[in-house]
Coordinates of C-alpha atoms in Angstrom, one line a residue:
X826 CA 0.0 0.0 0.0
X827 CA 2.8 2.4 0.9
X828 CA 4.7 1.7 -2.3
X829 CA 1.5 2.2 -4.3
X830 CA 0.9 5.6 -2.6
X831 CA 4.4 6.7 -3.3
X832 CA 4.1 5.8 -7.0
X833 CA 0.8 7.6 -7.4
X834 CA 2.2 10.6 -5.6
X835 CA 5.3 10.6 -7.8
X836 CA 3.2 10.3 -11.0
X837 CA 0.9 13.1 -9.8
X838 CA 3.9 15.4 -9.1
X839 CA 5.5 14.6 -12.5
X840 CA 2.2 15.2 -14.3
X841 CA 1.7 18.5 -12.5
X842 CA 5.3 19.5 -13.4
X843 CA 4.8 18.7 -17.1
X844 CA 1.4 20.5 -17.1
X845 CA 3.2 23.6 -15.7
X846 CA 6.0 23.3 -18.2
X847 CA 3.5 22.8 -21.1
X848 CA 1.5 25.8 -19.9
X849 CA 4.7 28.0 -19.8
X850 CA 5.7 26.7 -23.3
X851 CA 2.2 27.5 -24.6
X852 CA 2.4 31.0 -23.0
X853 CA 5.8 31.6 -24.6
X854 CA 4.5 30.4 -28.0
X855 CA 1.5 32.7 -27.7
X856 CA 3.7 35.6 -26.8
X857 CA 5.9 34.9 -29.7
X858 CA 2.9 34.6 -32.0
X859 CA 1.6 37.9 -30.8
X860 CA 5.0 39.5 -31.2
X861 CA 5.2 38.2 -34.7
X862 CA 1.7 39.5 -35.4
X863 CA 2.6 42.9 -34.0
X864 CA 5.8 43.0 -36.0
X865 CA 3.9 42.0 -39.2
X866 CA 1.4 44.7 -38.5
X867 CA 4.1 47.3 -38.1
X868 CA 5.7 46.2 -41.3
X869 CA 2.4 46.2 -43.1
X870 CA 1.6 49.7 -41.8
X871 CA 5.1 50.9 -42.8
X872 CA 4.5 49.4 -46.3
X873 CA 1.0 50.9 -46.5
X874 CA 2.3 54.3 -45.4
X875 CA 5.1 54.2 -47.9
X876 CA 2.6 53.3 -50.6
X877 CA 0.2 56.1 -49.5
X878 CA 3.1 58.7 -49.6
X879 CA 3.7 57.7 -53.2
X880 CA 0.1 58.8 -53.9
X881 CA 0.5 62.3 -52.5
X882 CA 1.0 65.0 -55.0
X883 CA 1.3 68.8 -54.7
X884 CA -1.0 70.6 -57.0
X885 CA -2.0 74.3 -56.9
X886 CA -0.3 74.6 -53.6
X887 CA -2.4 71.7 -52.1
X888 CA -1.2 68.4 -50.7
X889 CA -3.5 65.9 -52.4
X890 CA -3.9 62.1 -51.9
X891 CA -5.0 60.7 -55.3
X892 CA -5.8 57.0 -55.7
X893 CA -7.5 55.7 -58.9
X894 CA -8.7 52.1 -59.6
X895 CA -6.7 50.4 -56.8
X896 CA -8.0 48.1 -54.1
X897 CA -8.4 49.9 -50.8
X898 CA -11.4 48.5 -49.1
X899 CA -10.3 50.1 -45.8
X900 CA -7.9 52.9 -45.0
X901 CA -5.1 52.1 -42.5
X902 CA -4.7 54.2 -39.3
X903 CA -1.1 55.0 -40.5
X904 CA -2.8 57.5 -42.8
X905 CA -3.0 59.8 -39.7
X906 CA 0.7 60.5 -40.3
X907 CA -0.5 62.4 -43.3
X908 CA -2.9 64.6 -41.4
X909 CA -1.6 67.7 -43.3
X910 CA -3.5 66.5 -46.4
X911 CA -5.8 69.1 -47.9
X912 CA -7.6 67.0 -50.4
X913 CA -8.5 63.3 -50.9
X914 CA -9.4 62.0 -54.3
X915 CA -10.1 58.3 -54.0
X916 CA -12.0 56.9 -57.0
X917 CA -12.9 53.3 -57.9
X918 CA -11.0 51.8 -54.9
X919 CA -13.8 49.6 -53.6
X920 CA -13.6 51.6 -50.4
X921 CA -16.4 50.3 -48.1
X922 CA -16.4 52.9 -45.3
X923 CA -15.0 56.3 -44.3
X924 CA -12.7 55.8 -41.3
X925 CA -13.9 57.3 -38.0
X926 CA -10.5 59.1 -37.7
X927 CA -11.5 61.3 -40.7
X928 CA -12.3 64.0 -38.2
X929 CA -8.7 64.5 -37.3
X930 CA -7.9 65.8 -40.8
X931 CA -8.6 69.4 -39.9
X932 CA -6.8 70.7 -43.0
X933 CA -9.1 68.9 -45.5
X934 CA -10.7 71.3 -48.0
X935 CA -11.9 68.6 -50.5
X936 CA -13.1 65.1 -49.7
X937 CA -13.8 63.3 -52.9
X938 CA -14.7 59.6 -52.5
X939 CA -16.9 59.2 -55.5
X940 CA -17.4 55.8 -57.2
X941 CA -16.7 53.5 -54.3
X942 CA -18.8 51.2 -52.1
X943 CA -19.4 53.4 -49.1
X944 CA -22.6 52.6 -47.2
X945 CA -22.6 55.2 -44.4
X946 CA -21.1 58.6 -43.5
X947 CA -19.6 58.8 -39.9
X948 CA -20.7 61.6 -37.7
X949 CA -17.0 62.6 -37.2
X950 CA -17.3 64.2 -40.7
X951 CA -18.7 67.2 -38.8
X952 CA -15.3 67.9 -37.4
X953 CA -14.0 69.0 -40.8
X954 CA -14.8 72.7 -40.4
X955 CA -12.4 73.7 -43.2
X956 CA -14.1 71.4 -45.7
X957 CA -15.5 73.1 -48.8
X958 CA -16.4 70.1 -51.1
X959 CA -17.9 66.8 -50.0
X960 CA -18.2 64.5 -53.0
X961 CA -19.8 61.1 -52.4
X962 CA -21.7 60.3 -55.6
X963 CA -21.9 56.7 -56.9
X964 CA -21.8 55.0 -53.6
X965 CA -24.3 53.0 -51.5
X966 CA -25.1 55.6 -48.8
X967 CA -28.6 55.3 -47.3
X968 CA -28.8 58.4 -45.1
X969 CA -27.0 61.7 -44.4
X970 CA -25.9 62.5 -40.8
X971 CA -26.9 65.8 -39.3
X972 CA -23.3 66.4 -38.2
X973 CA -22.5 67.6 -41.8
X974 CA -24.2 70.8 -40.7
X975 CA -21.1 71.5 -38.6
X976 CA -19.0 71.8 -41.8
X977 CA -19.6 75.5 -41.8
X978 CA -17.5 76.2 -44.9
X979 CA -19.1 73.6 -47.1
X980 CA -19.9 75.0 -50.6
X981 CA -20.5 71.9 -52.7
X982 CA -22.3 68.6 -51.7
X983 CA -22.7 65.8 -54.2
X984 CA -24.7 62.6 -53.3
X985 CA -25.8 61.6 -56.7
X986 CA -26.5 57.9 -57.7
X987 CA -26.5 56.5 -54.2
X988 CA -30.1 55.2 -55.1
X989 CA -31.3 55.0 -51.5
X990 CA -31.2 58.5 -49.9
X991 CA -34.8 59.8 -49.4
X992 CA -34.3 62.9 -47.1
X993 CA -31.9 65.4 -45.7
X994 CA -31.6 66.4 -42.1
X995 CA -33.2 69.9 -41.5
X996 CA -29.9 71.0 -39.8
X997 CA -28.3 71.3 -43.2
X998 CA -30.0 74.6 -43.7
X999 CA -27.3 76.0 -41.3
X1000 CA -24.8 75.7 -44.1
X1001 CA -24.9 79.3 -45.3
X1002 CA -22.1 78.9 -47.9
X1003 CA -23.6 75.8 -49.6
X1004 CA -24.4 76.8 -53.2
X1005 CA -24.2 73.5 -55.2
X1006 CA -26.1 70.3 -54.4
X1007 CA -26.4 67.2 -56.5
X1008 CA -29.0 64.6 -55.3
X1009 CA -30.0 63.0 -58.6
X1010 CA -30.8 59.3 -58.9
X1011 CA -32.0 58.7 -55.3
X1012 CA -35.4 58.1 -53.7
X1013 CA -36.6 61.6 -52.8
X1014 CA -40.4 62.0 -53.1
X1015 CA -40.3 65.7 -52.2
X1016 CA -37.8 68.5 -52.1
X1017 CA -36.3 68.5 -48.5
X1018 CA -37.3 71.4 -46.3
X1019 CA -33.5 72.0 -45.6
X1020 CA -33.1 73.1 -49.2
X1021 CA -36.0 75.6 -49.1
X1022 CA -34.2 77.2 -46.2
X1023 CA -30.9 77.7 -48.1
X1024 CA -31.3 81.2 -49.6
X1025 CA -27.7 81.0 -51.1
X1026 CA -28.3 77.8 -53.0
X1027 CA -27.5 78.4 -56.7
X1028 CA -27.4 75.0 -58.4
X1029 CA -29.6 71.9 -57.6
X1030 CA -30.0 68.6 -59.4
X1031 CA -32.8 66.3 -58.2
X1032 CA -33.3 64.5 -61.5
X1033 CA -34.1 60.8 -61.5
X1034 CA -36.0 60.7 -58.2
X1035 CA -39.7 60.2 -57.3
X1036 CA -40.9 63.8 -57.0
X1037 CA -44.6 64.2 -57.7
X1038 CA -44.9 67.9 -57.1
X1039 CA -42.9 71.0 -56.2
X1040 CA -43.6 72.9 -52.9
X1041 CA -45.4 76.3 -53.0
X1042 CA -42.4 77.6 -51.1
X1043 CA -40.0 76.8 -53.9
X1044 CA -39.4 80.5 -54.5
X1045 CA -37.6 80.7 -51.1
X1046 CA -34.6 79.4 -53.0
X1047 CA -34.3 82.9 -54.3
X1048 CA -30.7 82.7 -55.6
X1049 CA -31.2 79.5 -57.5
X1050 CA -30.1 79.8 -61.1
X1051 CA -30.0 76.1 -62.2
X1052 CA -32.6 73.5 -61.4
X1053 CA -32.6 70.0 -62.9
X1054 CA -35.8 67.9 -62.3
X1055 CA -35.7 65.5 -65.3
X1056 CA -37.0 61.9 -64.9
X1057 CA -39.4 62.5 -62.0
X1058 CA -43.2 62.2 -61.7
X1059 CA -44.1 65.9 -61.5
X1060 CA -47.7 66.5 -62.6
X1061 CA -47.9 70.3 -62.2
X1062 CA -45.9 73.4 -61.3
X1063 CA -46.8 75.8 -58.6
X1064 CA -47.6 79.4 -59.5
X1065 CA -44.8 80.5 -57.2
X1066 CA -42.2 79.2 -59.6
X1067 CA -42.8 82.5 -61.5
X1068 CA -41.2 84.4 -58.6
X1069 CA -37.8 82.7 -59.1
X1070 CA -36.3 85.7 -60.9
X1071 CA -32.8 84.4 -60.9
X1072 CA -33.6 81.0 -62.5
X1073 CA -31.9 80.7 -65.8
X1074 CA -31.9 76.9 -66.4
X1075 CA -34.9 74.6 -65.8
X1076 CA -35.0 71.0 -67.0
X1077 CA -38.3 69.2 -66.7
X1078 CA -38.1 66.6 -69.3
X1079 CA -39.6 63.1 -68.7
X1080 CA -42.2 64.1 -66.2
X1081 CA -46.0 64.0 -66.1
X1082 CA -46.7 67.6 -66.8
X1083 CA -50.0 68.4 -68.6
X1084 CA -49.6 72.2 -68.7
X1085 CA -47.2 75.0 -68.5
X1086 CA -48.3 77.7 -66.0
X1087 CA -48.8 81.2 -67.5
X1088 CA -46.8 82.8 -64.8
X1089 CA -43.6 81.4 -66.4
X1090 CA -44.0 83.9 -69.3
X1091 CA -42.7 86.6 -66.9
X1092 CA -39.5 84.7 -65.9
X1093 CA -37.2 87.0 -67.9
X1094 CA -34.0 85.4 -66.6
X1095 CA -34.9 82.0 -68.0
X1096 CA -32.6 81.0 -70.9
X1097 CA -32.7 77.2 -71.0
X1098 CA -35.9 75.2 -70.4
X1099 CA -36.8 71.7 -71.4
X1100 CA -40.4 70.3 -71.4
X1101 CA -39.7 67.3 -73.7
X1102 CA -41.4 64.0 -73.1
X1103 CA -44.3 65.3 -71.0
X1104 CA -48.0 64.5 -71.7
X1105 CA -48.8 68.2 -72.4
X1106 CA -52.5 68.7 -73.3
X1107 CA -51.9 71.2 -76.2
X1108 CA -50.1 70.4 -79.4
X1109 CA -47.9 73.3 -80.2
X1110 CA -45.7 73.3 -83.3
X1111 CA -42.9 75.8 -83.7
X1112 CA -42.5 77.6 -87.1
X1113 CA -40.0 76.0 -89.5
X1114 CA -36.4 77.0 -89.1
X1115 CA -34.2 78.4 -91.9
X1116 CA -31.3 76.2 -91.1
X1117 CA -30.3 73.1 -89.1
X1118 CA -28.4 75.1 -86.5
X1119 CA -31.4 77.1 -85.6
X1120 CA -33.5 73.9 -85.4
X1121 CA -31.0 72.4 -83.0
X1122 CA -31.3 75.5 -80.9
X1123 CA -35.0 75.2 -80.8
X1124 CA -34.7 71.6 -79.8
X1125 CA -32.3 72.4 -77.0
X1126 CA -33.7 75.7 -75.8
X1127 CA -37.4 75.5 -75.2
X1128 CA -38.0 79.1 -74.4
X1129 CA -39.8 79.8 -77.7
X1130 CA -41.9 76.6 -77.3
X1131 CA -42.8 77.6 -73.7
X1132 CA -44.0 81.1 -74.7
X1133 CA -46.0 79.7 -77.7
X1134 CA -47.6 77.1 -75.5
X1135 CA -48.6 79.7 -72.9
X1136 CA -50.0 82.0 -75.6
X1137 CA -52.0 79.1 -77.1
X1138 CA -53.3 78.1 -73.6
X1139 CA -54.4 81.6 -72.8
X1140 CA -56.1 82.0 -76.2
X1141 CA -58.1 78.8 -75.6
X1142 CA -59.3 80.2 -72.3
X1143 CA -60.2 83.5 -73.8
X1144 CA -57.5 85.5 -72.0
X1145 CA -56.2 87.2 -75.2
X1146 CA -54.8 90.3 -73.4
X1147 CA -52.6 88.1 -71.2
X1148 CA -51.4 86.1 -74.2
X1149 CA -50.0 89.3 -75.9
X1150 CA -48.6 91.0 -72.9
X1151 CA -45.7 88.6 -72.2
X1152 CA -42.1 89.2 -73.3
X1153 CA -41.0 88.0 -76.7
X1154 CA -39.3 84.7 -76.9
X1155 CA -35.6 84.7 -76.2
X1156 CA -33.2 82.1 -77.7
X1157 CA -29.5 82.1 -76.9

């Protein structure tokens, strides 16, 4: 019995010793593995940083990161070592998300990430108070964060062909310098109220959405000179559109308009208007042109058609005086 107890005790002690040794060996192997992983990560970051530095150019006094048609699904944190960058131009890189550390690039003036696979915009974007242009067209963005309203120097915002955006946060009306917005090819069913509260807005594209009508308050965009509304479902235009005295370009092709409001005859700044491919109730034919160039102008610039349509509409309703009091057609 004594000898058996000694053997069992010795075996247990040896087993425990080996278990301790194996545990220590495993710990050392794990530490070595982690060290190698850290070392590999350091080397990868150094290689990535070196590669990024090769993509930095100086143009017009700006430090620009320009990457075209290369695979960069994510951006490494080592990019922070280039925080002096003033412009990013990353196109067709398959980038899937904007890094949260974007807010630390306080010198950024232009952020151009068009034609990628970005699905969301981080709220840290609002920390870019020097940003003037935010270009995110041709991505997969579904919503716009209210924090963009903190980019107080923003002048240009492009979100075209994201195909899912349906509204803008009202806080964007705080962007007093914003003059150019492209929202075409999305899911808007109405013009966002934020846009109506932007008196300095000059250029707006909302073509290829699902707009059914324009708001009566559309004339609050008093400095708007270019408005693209092609390929929507607009059935009528509000009388207030006639108050947009600075509007020079208005594209309404491929909608569901049945008439052109008479108030548009007094829009003397209008130089380019397109009513093609609408189910207008009246058939108006322009007089024949003397040459092909003039015919092409008539096709492109619908001012003469618009005035003739309004005159014919007023004639049919017996309002002859109004039909002759409008300005003569202008073609540029």
